[in-house]
CSV table of C-alpha atoms and ligand atoms in Angstrom, one decimal:
chain,number,residue,atom,x,y,z
A,1,MET,CA,23.4,-9.6,-15.5
A,2,ARG,CA,21.4,-6.4,-15.3
A,3,PHE,CA,18.0,-7.1,-14.0
A,4,ILE,CA,14.7,-5.2,-14.1
A,5,ILE,CA,11.6,-6.4,-12.2
A,6,GLN,CA,8.3,-5.8,-13.9
A,7,LYS,CA,5.3,-6.4,-11.7
A,8,PHE,CA,1.9,-6.7,-13.3
A,9,GLY,CA,-1.4,-6.3,-11.3
A,10,GLY,CA,-4.4,-8.4,-11.8
A,11,THR,CA,-6.1,-6.0,-14.1
A,12,SER,CA,-3.2,-6.0,-16.5
A,13,LEU,CA,-3.6,-9.7,-17.1
A,14,VAL,CA,-7.3,-10.2,-17.6
A,15,SER,CA,-7.3,-10.9,-21.4
A,16,GLN,CA,-4.9,-12.6,-23.8
A,17,GLU,CA,-4.7,-9.2,-25.7
A,18,LEU,CA,-3.4,-7.6,-22.5
A,19,ARG,CA,-1.1,-10.4,-21.6
A,20,GLU,CA,0.6,-9.9,-25.0
A,21,LYS,CA,1.0,-6.2,-24.2
A,22,VAL,CA,2.6,-7.3,-20.9
A,23,ALA,CA,4.9,-9.7,-22.8
A,24,ALA,CA,5.9,-6.9,-25.2
A,25,ARG,CA,7.1,-4.8,-22.3
A,26,ALA,CA,9.3,-7.6,-21.1
A,27,ILE,CA,10.6,-8.3,-24.6
A,28,ALA,CA,11.4,-4.6,-25.1
A,29,ALA,CA,13.5,-4.5,-21.9
A,30,ARG,CA,15.4,-7.5,-23.1
A,31,GLU,CA,16.1,-5.8,-26.4
A,32,GLU,CA,17.5,-3.0,-24.5
A,33,GLY,CA,20.0,-5.4,-22.9
A,34,VAL,CA,18.4,-5.8,-19.4
A,35,THR,CA,17.0,-9.0,-18.1
A,36,PRO,CA,13.4,-8.7,-17.1
A,37,VAL,CA,11.9,-10.8,-14.2
A,38,LEU,CA,8.1,-10.6,-14.2
A,39,VAL,CA,6.1,-10.8,-11.0
A,40,VAL,CA,2.4,-11.5,-11.5
A,41,SER,CA,-0.7,-11.1,-9.3
A,42,ALA,CA,-3.8,-13.3,-9.7
A,43,ILE,CA,-5.8,-12.6,-12.8
A,44,GLY,CA,-8.6,-10.0,-12.6
A,45,ARG,CA,-10.6,-8.7,-9.6
A,46,VAL,CA,-13.4,-10.2,-7.6
A,47,ASN,CA,-15.8,-12.3,-9.7
A,48,ASP,CA,-13.1,-13.0,-12.3
A,49,PRO,CA,-12.7,-16.8,-11.9
A,50,PHE,CA,-9.3,-17.0,-10.5
A,51,ALA,CA,-8.9,-13.6,-8.6
A,52,THR,CA,-7.8,-13.9,-4.9
A,53,ASP,CA,-11.2,-12.6,-3.7
A,54,THR,CA,-13.0,-15.1,-5.8
A,55,LEU,CA,-11.0,-18.0,-4.3
A,56,VAL,CA,-11.6,-16.6,-0.8
A,57,ASN,CA,-15.3,-16.2,-1.3
A,58,PHE,CA,-15.6,-19.6,-2.7
A,59,ALA,CA,-13.9,-21.3,0.3
A,60,ARG,CA,-16.0,-19.2,2.7
A,61,GLN,CA,-19.3,-20.2,1.1
A,62,VAL,CA,-18.4,-23.8,1.7
A,63,HIS,CA,-17.0,-23.5,5.1
A,64,ARG,CA,-17.3,-20.3,7.1
A,65,GLU,CA,-14.1,-21.0,9.0
A,66,ILE,CA,-11.0,-22.5,7.4
A,67,GLU,CA,-7.6,-22.4,9.1
A,68,SER,CA,-5.3,-19.7,7.9
A,69,ARG,CA,-2.6,-22.3,6.9
A,70,GLU,CA,-5.1,-23.9,4.4
A,71,MET,CA,-6.4,-20.5,3.3
A,72,ASP,CA,-2.9,-19.5,2.3
A,73,MET,CA,-2.6,-22.6,0.2
A,74,LEU,CA,-5.8,-21.7,-1.6
A,75,MET,CA,-4.9,-18.1,-2.0
A,76,SER,CA,-1.5,-18.9,-3.5
A,77,CYS,CA,-3.3,-20.7,-6.4
A,78,GLY,CA,-4.4,-17.4,-8.1
A,79,GLU,CA,-0.8,-16.4,-8.8
A,80,ILE,CA,0.1,-19.9,-9.9
A,81,ILE,CA,-2.6,-19.8,-12.5
A,82,SER,CA,-1.6,-16.4,-13.6
A,83,GLY,CA,2.1,-17.3,-13.9
A,84,VAL,CA,1.4,-20.4,-15.8
A,85,ILE,CA,-0.6,-18.4,-18.4
A,86,MET,CA,1.9,-15.7,-18.6
A,87,ALA,CA,4.8,-18.1,-19.2
A,88,GLY,CA,2.6,-19.8,-21.8
A,89,THR,CA,2.1,-16.4,-23.5
A,90,PHE,CA,5.8,-16.0,-23.9
A,91,GLN,CA,6.2,-19.6,-25.2
A,92,LYS,CA,3.5,-19.0,-27.8
A,93,LEU,CA,5.3,-15.9,-28.9
A,94,GLY,CA,8.4,-17.9,-29.4
A,95,TYR,CA,10.3,-16.9,-26.3
A,96,PRO,CA,11.6,-19.5,-23.9
A,97,SER,CA,10.1,-18.8,-20.5
A,98,VAL,CA,9.8,-20.5,-17.2
A,99,PHE,CA,7.3,-19.9,-14.3
A,100,LEU,CA,8.5,-20.2,-10.7
A,101,SER,CA,6.1,-20.2,-7.7
A,102,GLY,CA,7.2,-18.1,-4.7
A,103,PRO,CA,9.0,-21.2,-3.1
A,104,GLN,CA,10.7,-22.2,-6.3
A,105,ALA,CA,11.9,-18.5,-6.7
A,106,GLY,CA,13.6,-18.9,-3.2
A,107,ILE,CA,11.3,-16.7,-1.3
A,108,VAL,CA,11.6,-17.6,2.4
A,109,THR,CA,9.1,-16.1,4.9
A,110,ASP,CA,8.2,-16.3,8.5
A,111,ASN,CA,5.2,-18.3,9.5
A,112,SER,CA,2.6,-15.6,9.9
A,113,PHE,CA,0.0,-17.1,7.6
A,114,SER,CA,-1.9,-14.6,5.5
A,115,ASP,CA,0.5,-11.8,6.4
A,116,ALA,CA,3.9,-13.3,6.2
A,117,ARG,CA,7.1,-11.3,6.1
A,118,ILE,CA,9.9,-12.2,3.7
A,119,LEU,CA,13.0,-13.3,5.6
A,120,LYS,CA,15.3,-13.8,2.7
A,121,ILE,CA,15.5,-14.7,-0.9
A,122,LYS,CA,17.7,-17.3,-2.5
A,123,PRO,CA,17.7,-16.1,-6.0
A,124,GLU,CA,19.9,-18.9,-7.6
A,125,ASN,CA,17.0,-20.6,-9.4
A,126,ILE,CA,15.9,-17.3,-11.0
A,127,ILE,CA,19.5,-16.4,-12.0
A,128,ARG,CA,20.2,-20.0,-13.5
A,129,HIS,CA,17.1,-19.8,-15.7
A,130,ALA,CA,17.8,-16.2,-16.7
A,131,ARG,CA,21.3,-17.2,-17.7
A,132,GLU,CA,19.9,-19.9,-19.8
A,133,GLY,CA,18.0,-17.2,-21.7
A,134,LYS,CA,14.5,-17.9,-20.4
A,135,ILE,CA,12.1,-15.1,-19.4
A,136,VAL,CA,11.4,-15.8,-15.7
A,137,VAL,CA,7.9,-15.2,-14.4
A,138,VAL,CA,7.5,-15.4,-10.6
A,139,ALA,CA,4.2,-15.7,-8.6
A,140,GLY,CA,3.7,-12.7,-6.5
A,141,PHE,CA,2.3,-12.7,-3.0
A,142,GLN,CA,3.6,-16.0,-1.8
A,143,GLY,CA,6.6,-17.8,-0.2
A,144,MET,CA,7.6,-20.7,1.9
A,145,THR,CA,8.7,-21.0,5.6
A,146,GLU,CA,11.9,-22.7,6.4
A,147,ASP,CA,9.9,-25.9,7.2
A,148,GLY,CA,8.1,-26.0,3.9
A,149,GLU,CA,4.7,-24.3,4.6
A,150,ILE,CA,3.2,-22.2,1.9
A,151,THR,CA,2.5,-18.6,3.1
A,152,THR,CA,1.0,-15.5,1.5
A,153,LEU,CA,2.3,-11.9,2.1
A,154,GLY,CA,-0.9,-9.9,3.0
A,155,ARG,CA,-3.3,-8.5,0.5
A,156,GLY,CA,-1.6,-6.5,-2.2
A,157,GLY,CA,1.6,-8.5,-1.5
A,158,SER,CA,2.7,-9.0,-5.1
A,159,ASP,CA,4.3,-5.6,-4.8
A,160,THR,CA,6.2,-6.8,-1.9
A,161,THR,CA,7.5,-9.8,-3.9
A,162,ALA,CA,8.6,-7.5,-6.7
A,163,ALA,CA,10.4,-5.2,-4.2
A,164,ALA,CA,12.2,-8.0,-2.5
A,165,LEU,CA,13.3,-9.5,-5.7
A,166,GLY,CA,14.6,-6.1,-6.8
A,167,VAL,CA,16.8,-6.0,-3.7
A,168,ALA,CA,18.0,-9.6,-4.1
A,169,LEU,CA,18.9,-9.2,-7.8
A,170,ASP,CA,20.1,-5.6,-7.3
A,171,ALA,CA,17.8,-4.6,-10.1
A,172,GLU,CA,18.2,-1.3,-12.0
A,173,PHE,CA,14.4,-0.7,-11.5
A,174,VAL,CA,11.4,-2.2,-9.8
A,175,ASP,CA,8.5,-1.3,-12.2
A,176,ILE,CA,5.0,-1.6,-10.8
A,177,TYR,CA,2.6,-1.8,-13.7
A,178,THR,CA,-1.0,-0.9,-12.9
A,179,ASP,CA,-4.2,0.5,-14.4
A,180,VAL,CA,-3.4,4.1,-13.5
A,181,GLU,CA,-0.7,6.3,-15.0
A,182,GLY,CA,1.2,7.0,-11.9
A,183,ILE,CA,1.0,8.6,-8.4
A,184,MET,CA,-1.5,11.5,-8.4
A,185,THR,CA,-1.8,14.6,-6.5
A,186,ALA,CA,-5.2,13.4,-5.3
A,187,ASP,CA,-7.9,10.9,-6.0
A,188,PRO,CA,-9.2,11.9,-9.5
A,189,ARG,CA,-12.7,10.8,-8.5
A,190,ILE,CA,-12.7,13.7,-6.0
A,191,VAL,CA,-10.4,16.2,-7.7
A,192,GLU,CA,-11.1,16.7,-11.4
A,193,ASN,CA,-7.8,18.3,-12.1
A,194,ALA,CA,-5.6,16.1,-10.1
A,195,ARG,CA,-2.4,15.2,-12.0
A,196,ILE,CA,0.4,12.7,-12.2
A,197,ARG,CA,3.6,13.4,-10.2
A,198,GLU,CA,6.8,12.6,-12.2
A,199,VAL,CA,8.9,12.1,-9.1
A,200,VAL,CA,8.1,11.3,-5.4
A,201,THR,CA,10.3,10.2,-2.6
A,202,TYR,CA,10.1,6.8,-0.9
A,203,ASP,CA,9.0,8.5,2.3
A,204,GLU,CA,6.2,10.3,0.5
A,205,ILE,CA,4.9,7.3,-1.4
A,206,CYS,CA,4.9,5.4,1.9
A,207,HIS,CA,2.8,8.0,3.6
A,208,LEU,CA,0.5,8.2,0.5
A,209,ALA,CA,0.1,4.5,0.5
A,210,HIS,CA,-0.6,4.2,4.2
A,211,GLU,CA,-3.1,7.1,4.0
A,212,GLY,CA,-5.3,5.6,1.4
A,213,ALA,CA,-3.6,6.0,-2.0
A,214,LYS,CA,-3.8,2.4,-3.1
A,215,VAL,CA,-1.3,2.3,-5.9
A,216,VAL,CA,1.7,0.6,-4.3
A,217,HIS,CA,1.9,-1.5,-1.1
A,218,PRO,CA,3.8,0.5,1.6
A,219,ARG,CA,5.8,-2.6,2.6
A,220,ALA,CA,7.2,-2.8,-1.0
A,221,VAL,CA,8.4,0.8,-0.7
A,222,GLU,CA,10.0,0.2,2.6
A,223,ILE,CA,11.9,-2.8,1.1
A,224,VAL,CA,13.3,-0.9,-2.0
A,225,MET,CA,14.0,2.1,0.1
A,226,GLN,CA,16.6,0.1,2.2
A,227,LYS,CA,18.8,-0.5,-0.8
A,228,ASN,CA,17.9,2.6,-2.7
A,229,ILE,CA,16.5,0.6,-5.7
A,230,PRO,CA,14.5,3.1,-7.8
A,231,MET,CA,10.9,2.1,-8.2
A,232,ARG,CA,8.6,3.3,-11.1
A,233,VAL,CA,4.9,3.3,-11.1
A,234,LYS,CA,3.6,2.8,-14.7
A,235,CYS,CA,0.5,2.1,-16.6
A,236,THR,CA,0.3,-1.2,-18.6
A,237,PHE,CA,-2.1,0.4,-21.1
A,238,SER,CA,-0.2,3.5,-22.0
A,239,ASN,CA,3.2,4.8,-22.7
A,240,ALA,CA,3.0,7.6,-20.2
A,241,PRO,CA,6.4,7.9,-18.3
A,242,GLY,CA,4.7,7.1,-14.9
A,243,THR,CA,6.1,8.2,-11.6
A,244,LEU,CA,9.7,7.6,-10.4
A,245,VAL,CA,10.1,6.8,-6.7
A,246,THR,CA,13.5,7.6,-5.3
A,247,SER,CA,15.3,9.0,-2.2
A,248,THR,CA,14.9,12.5,-0.9
A,249,GLY,CA,18.5,13.2,-1.4
A,250,GLU,CA,18.3,12.7,-5.0
A,251,VAL,CA,15.2,14.6,-5.4
A,252,PHE,CA,16.3,17.6,-3.6
A,253,LYS,CA,20.0,17.7,-4.4
A,254,GLY,CA,19.1,18.5,-8.0
A,255,THR,CA,19.9,15.1,-9.5
A,256,ILE,CA,16.3,15.2,-10.3
A,257,ASP,CA,14.7,18.3,-11.5
A,258,ILE,CA,12.1,19.3,-8.9
A,259,THR,CA,12.6,22.1,-6.4
A,260,ARG,CA,12.1,22.5,-2.8
A,261,ASP,CA,9.2,24.7,-3.6
A,262,ARG,CA,7.0,21.8,-3.6
A,263,THR,CA,5.8,21.5,-0.1
A,264,ILE,CA,2.9,19.2,-0.6
A,265,THR,CA,3.0,16.2,-3.0
A,266,GLY,CA,-0.4,14.8,-2.6
A,267,ILE,CA,-3.6,14.8,-0.6
A,268,THR,CA,-5.2,11.5,0.3
A,269,GLN,CA,-8.2,10.4,2.2
A,270,ILE,CA,-9.5,7.4,4.3
A,271,PRO,CA,-13.2,7.4,5.1
A,272,ASN,CA,-15.2,5.5,7.8
A,273,LEU,CA,-13.3,6.1,11.0
A,274,THR,CA,-14.8,6.4,14.5
A,275,GLN,CA,-13.3,8.9,17.0
A,276,PHE,CA,-13.4,8.0,20.7
A,277,ARG,CA,-13.0,10.5,23.6
A,278,ILE,CA,-12.6,9.1,27.1
A,279,SER,CA,-12.3,11.3,30.1
A,280,MET,CA,-10.8,10.5,33.5
A,281,ASP,CA,-9.6,12.3,36.5
A,282,ASN,CA,-6.2,13.8,36.2
A,283,GLY,CA,-4.8,12.2,39.4
A,284,SER,CA,-3.4,8.7,40.0
A,285,GLY,CA,-6.9,7.1,39.4
A,286,GLY,CA,-6.7,8.5,35.9
A,287,LEU,CA,-3.3,7.0,35.3
A,288,THR,CA,-4.6,3.5,36.2
A,289,VAL,CA,-7.5,4.0,33.8
A,290,LYS,CA,-5.1,4.9,30.9
A,291,ARG,CA,-2.9,2.0,31.5
A,292,ARG,CA,-6.0,-0.4,31.6
A,293,LEU,CA,-7.5,1.4,28.5
A,294,PHE,CA,-4.4,0.9,26.2
A,295,ASN,CA,-3.6,-2.6,27.5
A,296,SER,CA,-7.1,-3.9,27.0
A,297,LEU,CA,-7.3,-2.5,23.5
A,298,ALA,CA,-3.9,-3.9,22.6
A,299,LEU,CA,-4.8,-7.3,24.0
A,300,ALA,CA,-7.9,-7.3,21.8
A,301,GLY,CA,-5.7,-6.6,18.8
A,302,ILE,CA,-7.3,-3.2,18.0
A,303,SER,CA,-5.2,-0.8,16.1
A,304,LEU,CA,-5.5,2.8,17.1
A,305,ASP,CA,-4.7,5.9,15.2
A,306,PHE,CA,-4.7,9.7,15.9
A,307,ILE,CA,-3.8,8.9,19.5
A,308,ASN,CA,-3.7,12.0,21.9
A,309,VAL,CA,-3.1,11.6,25.6
A,310,TYR,CA,-3.9,14.4,27.9
A,311,PRO,CA,-3.9,14.4,31.7
A,312,ASP,CA,-7.7,14.2,31.9
A,313,ARG,CA,-8.6,12.8,28.5
A,314,VAL,CA,-7.6,10.2,25.8
A,315,VAL,CA,-8.6,10.6,22.2
A,316,PHE,CA,-8.1,8.1,19.4
A,317,THR,CA,-9.7,6.7,16.2
A,318,VAL,CA,-10.3,3.3,14.9
A,319,ARG,CA,-11.6,1.9,11.6
A,320,GLY,CA,-15.4,2.2,11.7
A,321,ASP,CA,-15.9,-1.6,11.6
A,322,MET,CA,-13.9,-1.9,14.9
A,323,ALA,CA,-16.0,0.6,16.9
A,324,GLN,CA,-18.4,-1.9,18.3
A,325,LYS,CA,-15.5,-4.1,19.4
A,326,VAL,CA,-13.9,-1.1,21.1
A,327,LEU,CA,-17.1,-0.3,23.0
A,328,GLN,CA,-17.3,-4.0,24.2
A,329,VAL,CA,-13.7,-4.1,25.4
A,330,LEU,CA,-14.1,-0.7,27.2
A,331,GLU,CA,-17.3,-1.9,28.8
A,332,THR,CA,-15.8,-5.2,30.0
A,333,THR,CA,-12.7,-3.4,31.2
A,334,GLY,CA,-15.0,-1.2,33.3
A,335,ILE,CA,-14.0,2.1,31.6
A,336,ASN,CA,-16.7,4.7,31.7
A,337,ASN,CA,-17.1,8.3,30.4
A,338,VAL,CA,-16.8,7.2,26.8
A,339,GLU,CA,-18.0,9.4,23.9
A,340,TYR,CA,-17.6,8.6,20.3
A,341,THR,CA,-18.3,10.0,16.8
A,342,ASP,CA,-19.0,7.8,13.9
A,343,GLY,CA,-18.6,8.8,10.3
A,344,CYS,CA,-15.3,10.5,10.5
A,345,SER,CA,-12.6,10.7,7.7
A,346,LYS,CA,-8.9,11.3,7.8
A,347,VAL,CA,-7.4,13.6,5.2
A,348,ALA,CA,-3.7,13.7,4.9
A,349,ALA,CA,-1.5,16.2,3.2
A,350,VAL,CA,1.9,14.5,2.3
A,351,GLY,CA,5.2,16.2,1.2
A,352,ALA,CA,8.7,15.8,2.0
A,353,GLY,CA,9.3,19.5,1.3
A,354,MET,CA,7.2,20.6,4.4
A,355,THR,CA,9.9,19.5,6.8
A,356,GLY,CA,10.9,22.4,8.9
A,357,LEU,CA,8.9,24.9,6.8
A,358,PRO,CA,6.7,27.3,8.9
A,359,GLY,CA,3.2,28.2,7.8
A,360,ILE,CA,1.9,24.9,6.4
A,361,MET,CA,-0.6,24.3,9.2
A,362,ALA,CA,-1.7,27.9,9.0
A,363,ALA,CA,-2.4,27.5,5.4
A,364,ILE,CA,-4.3,24.2,6.0
A,365,VAL,CA,-6.5,25.8,8.8
A,366,ASP,CA,-7.2,28.8,6.6
A,367,ALA,CA,-8.2,26.7,3.6
A,368,LEU,CA,-10.5,24.5,5.7
A,369,THR,CA,-12.1,27.1,7.8
A,370,ARG,CA,-12.9,29.2,4.8
A,371,GLU,CA,-15.0,26.3,3.7
A,372,GLU,CA,-16.5,26.0,7.2
A,373,ILE,CA,-15.0,22.6,7.7
A,374,GLN,CA,-14.4,21.6,11.4
A,375,ILE,CA,-11.1,19.9,12.1
A,376,LEU,CA,-12.0,17.4,14.7
A,377,GLN,CA,-8.4,16.5,15.4
A,378,SER,CA,-4.9,16.9,13.8
A,379,ASN,CA,-1.6,15.2,13.9
A,380,ASP,CA,1.7,15.7,12.1
A,381,SER,CA,5.1,14.2,11.3
A,382,HIS,CA,8.0,15.6,9.2
A,383,THR,CA,6.3,14.7,5.9
A,384,THR,CA,2.5,14.5,6.7
A,385,ILE,CA,-0.3,16.5,8.4
A,386,TRP,CA,-3.4,14.5,9.2
A,387,LEU,CA,-6.8,16.0,9.7
A,388,LEU,CA,-9.8,14.2,11.0
A,389,VAL,CA,-13.1,15.7,9.6
A,390,LYS,CA,-16.6,14.6,9.3
A,391,ARG,CA,-17.3,12.2,6.4
A,392,GLU,CA,-19.5,14.7,4.7
A,393,ASP,CA,-16.7,17.2,4.6
A,394,MET,CA,-14.2,14.8,3.2
A,395,GLU,CA,-14.4,15.6,-0.5
A,396,LYS,CA,-14.6,19.4,0.2
A,397,ALA,CA,-11.5,19.2,2.4
A,398,VAL,CA,-9.5,17.3,-0.2
A,399,ARG,CA,-10.5,19.7,-2.9
A,400,ALA,CA,-9.8,22.7,-0.7
A,401,LEU,CA,-6.3,21.5,0.1
A,402,HIS,CA,-5.6,20.6,-3.5
A,403,ARG,CA,-6.5,24.1,-4.5
A,404,ARG,CA,-4.7,25.8,-1.6
A,405,PHE,CA,-1.4,24.2,-2.4
A,406,ALA,CA,-1.9,24.6,-6.2
A,407,LEU,CA,-1.4,21.0,-6.9
A,408,ALA,CA,-3.1,21.1,-10.2
A,409,ASP,CA,-0.6,23.5,-11.7
B,1,LIG,N1,-3.6,-11.3,-5.4
B,1,LIG,C1,-3.2,-10.8,-4.2
B,1,LIG,C2,-4.3,-9.9,-3.7
B,1,LIG,O1,-5.3,-9.6,-4.3
B,1,LIG,C3,-1.9,-10.1,-4.2
B,1,LIG,C4,-1.8,-8.9,-5.1
B,1,LIG,O2,-2.7,-8.7,-6.0
B,1,LIG,O3,-0.9,-8.1,-5.0
B,1,LIG,O4,-4.2,-9.3,-2.6
B,2,MG,MG1,-1.9,-4.1,-5.8
C-alpha cells in the first residue's frame, strides 16, 4: 500500500463545511491510488469549545494545580472529539471510516507527561483498517506509555504524530494542512511583500520553526528528515501548491529547480527576550563563578540562548517571562555584577545556501547599520545568523534584511 499522511490543524476543522473540504482532500488522494491516513488536531482555537487551550483553561479555573498525568488525559480529549467528528463526516459522505486514538494507532511514548517523545509506532491496526478499505483518522498529539498511561506530545504535537506515522508507514508524503499557503520568506504581518517558498530544506524549516515561524513543529521535521520522507506544507482553503520540504542534497543537486544563488530562505523573529551580562575577574575566581552560574541556572530548569563566554564576562538571553527567575537564582547563588536589558528581540536569517559563503555577515551589518539598528549580540551556525536587537527595532530589522537579500523577488 502507498500511504500519504494528511494532517489537519484545528482551524481547518472548525465547521462542517470545512470538514467536508478536508474529507474531499482525502477522497481525492484515494482516487489517485494512494491511501490517506488523516491526523487531526483539536477543533478550533482558544474559546472554541473543545480546543486544547479551552480544556486547559477550564481545568485551571476549577483547580489551579492538577497533576500533569491527569492534565494529559484531559488534553487528549480535544483530538478524540475532533477525530470522532471527522470519521463521522466520512461516514455521512458514504465512505467507511474508522477513528483511532493515539494508543489505538499504536503510538508508544515515554512517560514525560505533557511533553512525551514517541518511542515507537506499532502500525498494524492502521494497516488492517486501511486494507479493509476504511479511511483511517488518527488523533494527533497523543500516545500511550508501555504501561498504559495516556500522554501528550507537547503543544503543537499533532505535527509530530503525522511525521512519526509518515516514517512508520513509509509514506510518500507527509502533508501538513494549515491556514497559510506555505512557508514564507518572512512574517507577512511585518513584511508586506513576503512570499511563499516553493521548496525549503529540512534544515532550513527546522531553523525557521525554532526561530519563531510557527507553521510546523520542529520535532516533526526532525522525524521525517531521518527517513527522508518529503513533507509538504499546504493550505486547506486553497489549491496553492504549498511548500515542499526535502533534503539539501535534492535541492542543490538539481533534482529540484532552485539554485545555490539563494543564500537566505527566510527571516524570522522572536520578541520579548532579556539579555543578561555578568562580569567576573578573569582568574580562577572567575572560573568558579562561571561554573556556579551555569550549574544553578541549569538546576533551576532555565533554558539559555545566545550564550557567549569570555574570560571576564558571560552573556546570554532568556525568554522575557523567565528574567525574574534568573535574577532570583543569581541572587541566591551569590552572583554579583549582573546587568540586564529587557525588551530584546531575536531576528534570524536562515538559509542552507549561506554555508561557506563569505560576505553574508557583511551584508547583514551593512543593512542594519544603514537603518541605525544596534546589533546587541550575534551568533551563527552553518544555516542561520541570529541577531539580538531592541524590540522597537525588530520590525525594521526584519524588513531591512528581507529587502537586502531580495527575498520578495
Ligand atoms: N491540539 C494540540 C495543541 O493545541 C496539538 C496540536 O494542535 O498540534 O497544542
Ligand atoms: Mg500546529
